[in-house]
PDB file of C-alpha atoms in Angstrom:
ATOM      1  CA  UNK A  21      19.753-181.501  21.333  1.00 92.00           C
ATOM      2  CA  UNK A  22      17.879-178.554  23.727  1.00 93.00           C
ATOM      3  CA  UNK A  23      14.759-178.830  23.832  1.00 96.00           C
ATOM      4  CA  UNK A  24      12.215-175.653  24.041  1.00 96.00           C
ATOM      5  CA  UNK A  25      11.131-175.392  27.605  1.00 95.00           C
ATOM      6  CA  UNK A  26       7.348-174.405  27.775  1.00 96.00           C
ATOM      7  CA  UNK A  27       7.104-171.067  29.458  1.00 96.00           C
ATOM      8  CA  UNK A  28       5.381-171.365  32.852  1.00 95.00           C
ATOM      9  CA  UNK A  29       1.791-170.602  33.369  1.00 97.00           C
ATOM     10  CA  UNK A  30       2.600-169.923  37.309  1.00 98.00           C
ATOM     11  CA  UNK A  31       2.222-166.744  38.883  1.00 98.00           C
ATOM     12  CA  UNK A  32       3.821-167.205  41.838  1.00 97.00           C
ATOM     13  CA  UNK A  33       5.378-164.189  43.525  1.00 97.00           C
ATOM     14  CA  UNK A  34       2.887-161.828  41.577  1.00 98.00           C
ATOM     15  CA  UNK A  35       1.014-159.194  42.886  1.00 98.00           C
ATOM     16  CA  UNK A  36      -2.638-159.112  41.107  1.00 98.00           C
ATOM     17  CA  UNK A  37      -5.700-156.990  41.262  1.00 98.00           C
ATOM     18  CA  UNK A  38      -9.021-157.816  39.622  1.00 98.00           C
ATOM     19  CA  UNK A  39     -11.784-155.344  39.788  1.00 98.00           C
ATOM     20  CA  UNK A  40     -15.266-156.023  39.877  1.00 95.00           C
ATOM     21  CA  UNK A  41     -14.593-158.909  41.490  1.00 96.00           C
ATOM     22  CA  UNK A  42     -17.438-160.032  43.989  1.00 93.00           C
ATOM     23  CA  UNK A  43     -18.720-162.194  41.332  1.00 92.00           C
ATOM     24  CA  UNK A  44     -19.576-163.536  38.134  1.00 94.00           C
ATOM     25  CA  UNK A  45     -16.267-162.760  35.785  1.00 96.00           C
ATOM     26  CA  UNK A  46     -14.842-160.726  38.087  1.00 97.00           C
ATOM     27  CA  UNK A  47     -14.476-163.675  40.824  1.00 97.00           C
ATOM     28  CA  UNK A  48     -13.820-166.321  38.114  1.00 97.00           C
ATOM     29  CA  UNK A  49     -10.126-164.297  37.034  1.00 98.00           C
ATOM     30  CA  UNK A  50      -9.315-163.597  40.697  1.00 98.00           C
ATOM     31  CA  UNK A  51      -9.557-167.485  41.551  1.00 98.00           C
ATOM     32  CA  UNK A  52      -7.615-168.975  38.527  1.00 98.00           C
ATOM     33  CA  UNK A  53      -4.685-166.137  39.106  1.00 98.00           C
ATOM     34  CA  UNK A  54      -4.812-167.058  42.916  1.00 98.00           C
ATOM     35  CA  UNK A  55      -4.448-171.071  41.883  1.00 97.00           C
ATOM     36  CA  UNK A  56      -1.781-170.141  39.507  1.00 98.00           C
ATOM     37  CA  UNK A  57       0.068-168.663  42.822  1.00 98.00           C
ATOM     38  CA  UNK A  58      -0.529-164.981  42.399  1.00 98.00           C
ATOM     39  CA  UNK A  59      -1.427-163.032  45.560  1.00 98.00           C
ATOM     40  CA  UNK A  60      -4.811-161.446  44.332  1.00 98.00           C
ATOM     41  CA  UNK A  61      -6.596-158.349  45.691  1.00 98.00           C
ATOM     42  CA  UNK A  62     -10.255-158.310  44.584  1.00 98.00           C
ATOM     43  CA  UNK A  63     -11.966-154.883  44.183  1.00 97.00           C
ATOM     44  CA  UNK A  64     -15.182-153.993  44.000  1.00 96.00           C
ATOM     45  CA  UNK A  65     -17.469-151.010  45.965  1.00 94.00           C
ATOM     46  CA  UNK A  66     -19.802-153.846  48.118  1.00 92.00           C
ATOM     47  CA  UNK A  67     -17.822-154.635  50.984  1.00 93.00           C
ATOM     48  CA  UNK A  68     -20.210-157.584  52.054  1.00 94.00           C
ATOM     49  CA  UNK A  69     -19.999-159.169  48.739  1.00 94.00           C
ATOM     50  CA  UNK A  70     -16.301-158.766  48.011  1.00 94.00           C
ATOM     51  CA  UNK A  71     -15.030-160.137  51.209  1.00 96.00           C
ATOM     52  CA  UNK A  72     -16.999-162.902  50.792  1.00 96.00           C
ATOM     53  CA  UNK A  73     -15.257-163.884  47.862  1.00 96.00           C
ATOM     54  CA  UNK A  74     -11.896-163.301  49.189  1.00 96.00           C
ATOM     55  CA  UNK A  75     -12.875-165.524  51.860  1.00 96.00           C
ATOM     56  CA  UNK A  76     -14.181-168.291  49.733  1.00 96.00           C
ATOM     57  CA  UNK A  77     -10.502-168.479  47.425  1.00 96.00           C
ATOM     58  CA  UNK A  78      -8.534-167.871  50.818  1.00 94.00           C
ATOM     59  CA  UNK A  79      -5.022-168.184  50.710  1.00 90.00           C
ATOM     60  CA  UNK A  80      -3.253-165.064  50.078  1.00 88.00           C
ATOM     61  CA  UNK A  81      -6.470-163.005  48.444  1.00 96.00           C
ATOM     62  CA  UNK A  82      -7.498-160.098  49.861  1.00 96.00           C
ATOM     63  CA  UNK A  83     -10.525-157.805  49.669  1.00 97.00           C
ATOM     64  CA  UNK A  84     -10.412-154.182  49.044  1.00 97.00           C
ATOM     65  CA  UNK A  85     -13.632-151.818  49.025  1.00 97.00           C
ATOM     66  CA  UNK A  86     -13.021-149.093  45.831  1.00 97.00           C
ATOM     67  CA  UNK A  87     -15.627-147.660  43.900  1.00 96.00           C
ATOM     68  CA  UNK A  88     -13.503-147.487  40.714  1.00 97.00           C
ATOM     69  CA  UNK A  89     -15.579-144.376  39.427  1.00 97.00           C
ATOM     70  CA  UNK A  90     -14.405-142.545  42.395  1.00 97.00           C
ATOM     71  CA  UNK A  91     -10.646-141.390  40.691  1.00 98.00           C
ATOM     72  CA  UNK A  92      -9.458-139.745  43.890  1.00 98.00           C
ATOM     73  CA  UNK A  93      -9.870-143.317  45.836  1.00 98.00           C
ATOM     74  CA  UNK A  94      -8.281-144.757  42.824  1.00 98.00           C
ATOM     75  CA  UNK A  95      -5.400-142.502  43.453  1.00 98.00           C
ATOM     76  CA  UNK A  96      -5.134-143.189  46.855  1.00 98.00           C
ATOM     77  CA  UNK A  97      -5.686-147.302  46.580  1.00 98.00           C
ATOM     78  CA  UNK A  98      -2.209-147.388  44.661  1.00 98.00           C
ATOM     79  CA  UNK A  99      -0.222-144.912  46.283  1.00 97.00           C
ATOM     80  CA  UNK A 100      -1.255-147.075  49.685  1.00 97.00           C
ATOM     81  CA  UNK A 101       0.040-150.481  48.431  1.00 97.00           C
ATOM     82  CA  UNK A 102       2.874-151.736  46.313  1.00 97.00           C
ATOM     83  CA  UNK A 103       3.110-152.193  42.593  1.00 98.00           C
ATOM     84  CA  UNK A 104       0.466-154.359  41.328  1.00 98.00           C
ATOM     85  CA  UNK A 105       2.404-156.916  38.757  1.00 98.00           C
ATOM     86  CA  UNK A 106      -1.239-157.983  36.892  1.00 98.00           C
ATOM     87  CA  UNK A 107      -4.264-155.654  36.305  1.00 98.00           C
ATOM     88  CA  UNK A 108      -7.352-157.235  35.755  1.00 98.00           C
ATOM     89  CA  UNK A 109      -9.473-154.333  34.572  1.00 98.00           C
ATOM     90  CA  UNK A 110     -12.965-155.608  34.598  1.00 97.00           C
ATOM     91  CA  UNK A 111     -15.409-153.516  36.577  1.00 94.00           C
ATOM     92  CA  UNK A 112     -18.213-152.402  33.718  1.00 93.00           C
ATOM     93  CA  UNK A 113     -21.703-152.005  33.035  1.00 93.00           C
ATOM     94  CA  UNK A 114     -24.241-152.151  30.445  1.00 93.00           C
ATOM     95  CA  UNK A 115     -27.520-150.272  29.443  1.00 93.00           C
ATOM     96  CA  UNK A 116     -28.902-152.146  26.457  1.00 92.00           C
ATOM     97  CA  UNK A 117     -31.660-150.137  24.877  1.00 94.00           C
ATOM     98  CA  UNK A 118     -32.077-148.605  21.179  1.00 96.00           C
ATOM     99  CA  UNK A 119     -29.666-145.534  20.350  1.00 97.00           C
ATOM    100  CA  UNK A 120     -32.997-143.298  20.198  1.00 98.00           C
ATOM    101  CA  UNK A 121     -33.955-144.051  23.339  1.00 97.00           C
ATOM    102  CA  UNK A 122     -30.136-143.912  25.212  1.00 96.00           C
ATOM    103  CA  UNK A 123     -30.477-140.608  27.486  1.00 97.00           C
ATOM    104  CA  UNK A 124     -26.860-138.625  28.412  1.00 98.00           C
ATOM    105  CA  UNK A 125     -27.558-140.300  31.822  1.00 97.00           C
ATOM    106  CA  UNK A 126     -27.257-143.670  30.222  1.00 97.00           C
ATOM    107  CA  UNK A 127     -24.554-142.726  27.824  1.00 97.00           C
ATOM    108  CA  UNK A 128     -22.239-141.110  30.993  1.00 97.00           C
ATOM    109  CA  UNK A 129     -22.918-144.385  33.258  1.00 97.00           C
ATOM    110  CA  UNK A 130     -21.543-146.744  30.603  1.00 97.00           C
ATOM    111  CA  UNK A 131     -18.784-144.289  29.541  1.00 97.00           C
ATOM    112  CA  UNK A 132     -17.376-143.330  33.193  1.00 97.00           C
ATOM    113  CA  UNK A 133     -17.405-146.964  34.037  1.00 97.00           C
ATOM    114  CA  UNK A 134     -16.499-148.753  31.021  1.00 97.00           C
ATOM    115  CA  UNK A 135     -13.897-146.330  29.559  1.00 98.00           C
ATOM    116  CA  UNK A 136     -12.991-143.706  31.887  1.00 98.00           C
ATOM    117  CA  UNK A 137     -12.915-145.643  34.847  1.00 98.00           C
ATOM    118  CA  UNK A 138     -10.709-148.058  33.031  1.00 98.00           C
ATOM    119  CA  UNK A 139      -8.364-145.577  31.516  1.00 98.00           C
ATOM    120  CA  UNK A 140      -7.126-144.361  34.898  1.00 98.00           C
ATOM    121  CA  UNK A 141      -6.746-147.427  36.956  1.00 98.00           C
ATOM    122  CA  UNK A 142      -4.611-148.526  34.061  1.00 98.00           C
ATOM    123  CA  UNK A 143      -2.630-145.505  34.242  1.00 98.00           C
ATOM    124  CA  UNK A 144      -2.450-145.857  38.105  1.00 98.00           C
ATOM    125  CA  UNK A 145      -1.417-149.264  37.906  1.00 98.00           C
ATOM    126  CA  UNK A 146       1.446-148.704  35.117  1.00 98.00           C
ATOM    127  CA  UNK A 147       2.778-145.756  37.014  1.00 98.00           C
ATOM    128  CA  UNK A 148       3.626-147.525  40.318  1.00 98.00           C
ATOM    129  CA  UNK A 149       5.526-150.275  37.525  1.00 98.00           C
ATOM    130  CA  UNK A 150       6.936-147.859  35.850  1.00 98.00           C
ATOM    131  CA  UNK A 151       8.517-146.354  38.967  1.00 98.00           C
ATOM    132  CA  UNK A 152       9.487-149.545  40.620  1.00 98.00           C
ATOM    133  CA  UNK A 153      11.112-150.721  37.054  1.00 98.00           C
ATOM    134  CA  UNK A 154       9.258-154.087  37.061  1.00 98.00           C
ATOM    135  CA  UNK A 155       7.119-155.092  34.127  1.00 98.00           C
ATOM    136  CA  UNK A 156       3.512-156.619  34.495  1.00 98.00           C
ATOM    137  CA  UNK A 157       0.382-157.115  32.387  1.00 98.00           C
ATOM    138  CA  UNK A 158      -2.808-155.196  31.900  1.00 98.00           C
ATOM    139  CA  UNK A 159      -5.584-157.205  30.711  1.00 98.00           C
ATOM    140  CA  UNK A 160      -8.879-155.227  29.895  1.00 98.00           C
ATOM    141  CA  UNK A 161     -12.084-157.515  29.908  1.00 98.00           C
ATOM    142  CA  UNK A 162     -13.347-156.037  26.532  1.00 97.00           C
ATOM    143  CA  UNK A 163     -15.976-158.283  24.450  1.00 97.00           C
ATOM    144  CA  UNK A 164     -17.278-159.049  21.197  1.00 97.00           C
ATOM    145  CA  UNK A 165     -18.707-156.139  21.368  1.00 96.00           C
ATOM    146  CA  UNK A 166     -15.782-154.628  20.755  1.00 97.00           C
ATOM    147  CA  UNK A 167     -14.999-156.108  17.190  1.00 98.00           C
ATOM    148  CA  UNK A 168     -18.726-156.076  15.870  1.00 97.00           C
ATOM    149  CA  UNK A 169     -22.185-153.703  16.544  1.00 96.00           C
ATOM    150  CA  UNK A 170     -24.939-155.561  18.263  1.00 93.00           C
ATOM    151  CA  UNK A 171     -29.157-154.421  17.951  1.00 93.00           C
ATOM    152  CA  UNK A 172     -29.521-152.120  21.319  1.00 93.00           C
ATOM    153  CA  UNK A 173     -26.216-151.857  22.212  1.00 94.00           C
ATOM    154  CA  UNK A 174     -24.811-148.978  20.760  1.00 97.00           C
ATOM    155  CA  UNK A 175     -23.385-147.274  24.003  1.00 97.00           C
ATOM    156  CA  UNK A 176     -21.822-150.760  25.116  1.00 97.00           C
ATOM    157  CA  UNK A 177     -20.408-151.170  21.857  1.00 98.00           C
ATOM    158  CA  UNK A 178     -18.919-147.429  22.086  1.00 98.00           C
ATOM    159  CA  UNK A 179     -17.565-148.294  25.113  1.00 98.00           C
ATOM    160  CA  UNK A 180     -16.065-151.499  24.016  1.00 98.00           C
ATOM    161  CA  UNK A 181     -14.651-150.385  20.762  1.00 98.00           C
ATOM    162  CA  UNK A 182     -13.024-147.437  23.077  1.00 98.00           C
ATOM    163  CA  UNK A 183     -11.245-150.128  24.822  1.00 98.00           C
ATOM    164  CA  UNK A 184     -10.033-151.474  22.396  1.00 98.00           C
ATOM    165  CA  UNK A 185      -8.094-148.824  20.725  1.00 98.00           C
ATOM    166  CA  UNK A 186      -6.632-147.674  24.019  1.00 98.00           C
ATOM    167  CA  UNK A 187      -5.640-150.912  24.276  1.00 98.00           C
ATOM    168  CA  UNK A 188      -3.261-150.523  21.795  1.00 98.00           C
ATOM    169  CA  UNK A 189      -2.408-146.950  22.939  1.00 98.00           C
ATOM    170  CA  UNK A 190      -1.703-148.425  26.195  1.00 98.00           C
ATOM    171  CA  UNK A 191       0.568-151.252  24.876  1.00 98.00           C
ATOM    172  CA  UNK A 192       2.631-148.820  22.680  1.00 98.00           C
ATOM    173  CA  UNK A 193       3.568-146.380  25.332  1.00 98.00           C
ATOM    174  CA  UNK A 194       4.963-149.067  27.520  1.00 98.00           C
ATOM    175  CA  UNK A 195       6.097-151.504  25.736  1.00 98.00           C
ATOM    176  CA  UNK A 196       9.268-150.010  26.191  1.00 98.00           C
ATOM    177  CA  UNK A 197       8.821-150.116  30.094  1.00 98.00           C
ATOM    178  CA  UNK A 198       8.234-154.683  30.160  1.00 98.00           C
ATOM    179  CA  UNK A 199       4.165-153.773  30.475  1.00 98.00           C
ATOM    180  CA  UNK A 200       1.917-155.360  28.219  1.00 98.00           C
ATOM    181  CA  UNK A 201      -1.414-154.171  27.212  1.00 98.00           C
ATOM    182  CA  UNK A 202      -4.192-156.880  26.332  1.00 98.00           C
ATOM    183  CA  UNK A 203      -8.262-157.340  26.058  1.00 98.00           C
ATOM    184  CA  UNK A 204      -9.992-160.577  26.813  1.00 98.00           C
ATOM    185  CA  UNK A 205     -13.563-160.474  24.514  1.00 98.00           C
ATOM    186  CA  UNK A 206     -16.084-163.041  25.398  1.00 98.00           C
ATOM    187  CA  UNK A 207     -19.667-163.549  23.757  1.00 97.00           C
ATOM    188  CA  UNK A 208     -22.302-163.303  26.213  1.00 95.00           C
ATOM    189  CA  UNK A 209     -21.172-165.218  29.630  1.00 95.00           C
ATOM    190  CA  UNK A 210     -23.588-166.345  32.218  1.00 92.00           C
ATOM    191  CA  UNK A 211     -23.321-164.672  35.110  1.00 88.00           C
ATOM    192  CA  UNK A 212     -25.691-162.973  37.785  1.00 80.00           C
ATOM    193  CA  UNK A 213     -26.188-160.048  36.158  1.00 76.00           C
ATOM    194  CA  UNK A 214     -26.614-161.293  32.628  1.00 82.00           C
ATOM    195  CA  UNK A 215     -28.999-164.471  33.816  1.00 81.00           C
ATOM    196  CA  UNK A 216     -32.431-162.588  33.645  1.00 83.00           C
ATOM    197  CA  UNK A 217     -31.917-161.699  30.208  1.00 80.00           C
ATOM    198  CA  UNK A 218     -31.720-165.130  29.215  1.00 87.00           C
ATOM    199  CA  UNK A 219     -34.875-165.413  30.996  1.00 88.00           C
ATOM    200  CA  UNK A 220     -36.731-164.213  27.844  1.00 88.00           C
ATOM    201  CA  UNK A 221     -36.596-167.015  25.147  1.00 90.00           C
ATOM    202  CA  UNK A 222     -36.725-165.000  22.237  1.00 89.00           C
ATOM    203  CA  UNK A 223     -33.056-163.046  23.350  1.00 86.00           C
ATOM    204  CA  UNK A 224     -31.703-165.879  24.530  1.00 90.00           C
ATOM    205  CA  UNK A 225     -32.490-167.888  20.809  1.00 93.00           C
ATOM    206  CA  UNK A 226     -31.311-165.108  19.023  1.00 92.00           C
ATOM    207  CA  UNK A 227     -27.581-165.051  21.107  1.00 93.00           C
ATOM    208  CA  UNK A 228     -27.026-169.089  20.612  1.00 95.00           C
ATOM    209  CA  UNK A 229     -27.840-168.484  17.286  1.00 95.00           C
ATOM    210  CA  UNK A 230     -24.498-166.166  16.579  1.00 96.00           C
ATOM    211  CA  UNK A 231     -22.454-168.682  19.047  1.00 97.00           C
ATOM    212  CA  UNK A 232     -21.288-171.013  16.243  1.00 97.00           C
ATOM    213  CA  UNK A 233     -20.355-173.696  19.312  1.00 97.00           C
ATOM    214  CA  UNK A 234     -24.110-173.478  20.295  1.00 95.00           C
ATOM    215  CA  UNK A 235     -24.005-172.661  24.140  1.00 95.00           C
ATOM    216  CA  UNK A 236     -24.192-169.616  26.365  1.00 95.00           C
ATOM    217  CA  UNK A 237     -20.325-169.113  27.777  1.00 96.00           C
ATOM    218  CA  UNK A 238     -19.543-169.279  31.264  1.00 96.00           C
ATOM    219  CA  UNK A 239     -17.346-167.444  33.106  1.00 97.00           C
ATOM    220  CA  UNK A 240     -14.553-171.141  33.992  1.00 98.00           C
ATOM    221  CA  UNK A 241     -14.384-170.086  29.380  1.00 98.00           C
ATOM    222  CA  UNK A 242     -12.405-167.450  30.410  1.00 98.00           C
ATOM    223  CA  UNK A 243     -10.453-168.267  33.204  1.00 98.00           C
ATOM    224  CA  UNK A 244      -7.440-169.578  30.924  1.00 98.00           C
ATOM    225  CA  UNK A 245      -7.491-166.987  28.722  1.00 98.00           C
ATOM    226  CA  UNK A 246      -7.080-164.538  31.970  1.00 98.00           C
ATOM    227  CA  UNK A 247      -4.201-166.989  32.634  1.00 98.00           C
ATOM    228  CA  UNK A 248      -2.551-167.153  29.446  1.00 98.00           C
ATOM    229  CA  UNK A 249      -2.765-163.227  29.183  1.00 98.00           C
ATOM    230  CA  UNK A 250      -1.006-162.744  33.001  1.00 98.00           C
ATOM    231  CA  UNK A 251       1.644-165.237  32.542  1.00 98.00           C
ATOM    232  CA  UNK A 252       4.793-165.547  30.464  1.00 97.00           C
ATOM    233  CA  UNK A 253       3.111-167.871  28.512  1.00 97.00           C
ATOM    234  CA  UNK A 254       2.086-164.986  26.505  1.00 98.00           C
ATOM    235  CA  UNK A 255       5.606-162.855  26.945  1.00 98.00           C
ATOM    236  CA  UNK A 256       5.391-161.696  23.320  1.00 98.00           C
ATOM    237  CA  UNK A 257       1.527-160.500  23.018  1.00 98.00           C
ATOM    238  CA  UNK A 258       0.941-156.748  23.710  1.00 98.00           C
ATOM    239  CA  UNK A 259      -1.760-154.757  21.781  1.00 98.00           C
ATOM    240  CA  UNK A 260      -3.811-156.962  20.976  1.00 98.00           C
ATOM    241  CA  UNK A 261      -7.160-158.754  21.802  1.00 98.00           C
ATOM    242  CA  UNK A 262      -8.101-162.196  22.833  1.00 98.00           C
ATOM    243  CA  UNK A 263     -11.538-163.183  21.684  1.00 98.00           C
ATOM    244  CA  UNK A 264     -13.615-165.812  23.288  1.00 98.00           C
ATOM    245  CA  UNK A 265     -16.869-165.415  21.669  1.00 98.00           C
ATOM    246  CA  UNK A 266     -17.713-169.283  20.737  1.00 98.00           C
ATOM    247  CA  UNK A 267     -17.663-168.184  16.755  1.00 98.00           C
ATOM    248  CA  UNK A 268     -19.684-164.838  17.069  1.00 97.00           C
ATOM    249  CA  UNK A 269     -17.153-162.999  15.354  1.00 97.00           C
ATOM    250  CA  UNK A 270     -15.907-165.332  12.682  1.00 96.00           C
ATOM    251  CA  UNK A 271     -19.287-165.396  10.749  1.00 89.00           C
TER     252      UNK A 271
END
């Protein structure tokens, strides 16, 4: 009798870029794709900060300064190097305020970032696959945000909702090329830049009140998912998103 063979969860022989690496969620994908084998690049626009952390996984990871926002660099960092096999598209921001009080500046920084920026390192990224006929895997780090609204976070949850249907643009268009198109969406993770915000008691009640497993997520939560989503473990998913939100979403 043959038995099923559990597809591998290695990476080895993979080229991978995560940006916004130089910490928090960023960091946390670049080292589990790096222990799965994967030689990782880690972008981000701090060069202090993100060769730090492609000190501190070592191996094969590499740091590469690129200020995502900046589409003519992002041009340039792909014709430079060879296809990269796994996109981790993660580099984002968020103004949380009430929609009356959002200005166009606000509503352009999250937008440029979080979609636009996004958009064409994707494209970048599929291009140099598509002309070196090898298949790979985009994964977008979306978030709940993405599948619900939220109290002062109406340009985030533009943004995230955006994602999400290019998403499945993106995984129709090259499906037919061996890429697949994903999004990871967490709940609210702990990192450095969300920590002050759980500073204030009342916010922080409020959140582990919606996260049905009762705790604030941290970023080692998403580090198999990021995993799952670059390996052939997950050969047959394109289009679609993976939600690690502790519950938020199910209520």
């Amino acid at each position: 009798m043959a038995i099923p063979k559990t597809p591998s969860f290695r990476l080895d022989g993979k080229r991978a870029l995560v940006t916004g690496a130089g910490r928090g969620i960023g960091l946390a994908c670049a080292a589990a794709l790096a222990e799965a084998g994967a030689e990782v690049t880690l972008a981000a626009r701090t060069a202090g900060e993100i060769e730090a952390a492609a000190s501190a996984i070592g191996g094969s990871a590499d740091a590469a300064v690129l200020d995502v926002t900046d589409l003519a660099a992002v041009a340039a960092f792909f014709a430079a190097r060879d296809p990269f096999h796994i996109l981790v598209n993660n580099a984002g921001t968020n103004r949380p305020k009430p929609m009356w009080d959002a200005s166009e500046d606000d509503f352009d920084a999250v937008m440029d970032l979080n979609v636009k920026s996004a958009f064409f390192v994707a494209q970048h990224c599929s291009r140099r696959l598509i002309v070196a006929g090898e298949h790979g895997s985009l994964i977008h780090m979306g978030s709940q945000m993405g599948h619900v609204g939220g109290p002062n976070r109406s340009l985030y949850c533009a943004s995230k909702w955006a994602m999400e249907g290019m998403n499945k643009a993106f995984a129709l268009d090259l499906a037919p090329y061996g890429i697949r198109s994903n999004t990871i969406a967490p709940t609210f993770i702990e990192t450095p830049l969300t920590q002050p915000f759980f500073d204030d008691p009342a916010l922080k009640s409020s959140v582990l009140d919606k996260i049905k497993l009762g705790r604030i997520g941290q970023v080692e939560d998403l580090m198999g998912a990021v995993l799952f989503l670059a390996s052939d473990a997950s050969a047959l998913m394109t289009g679609t998103s993976l939600i690690v939100d502790g519950g938020w979403t199910a209520d």
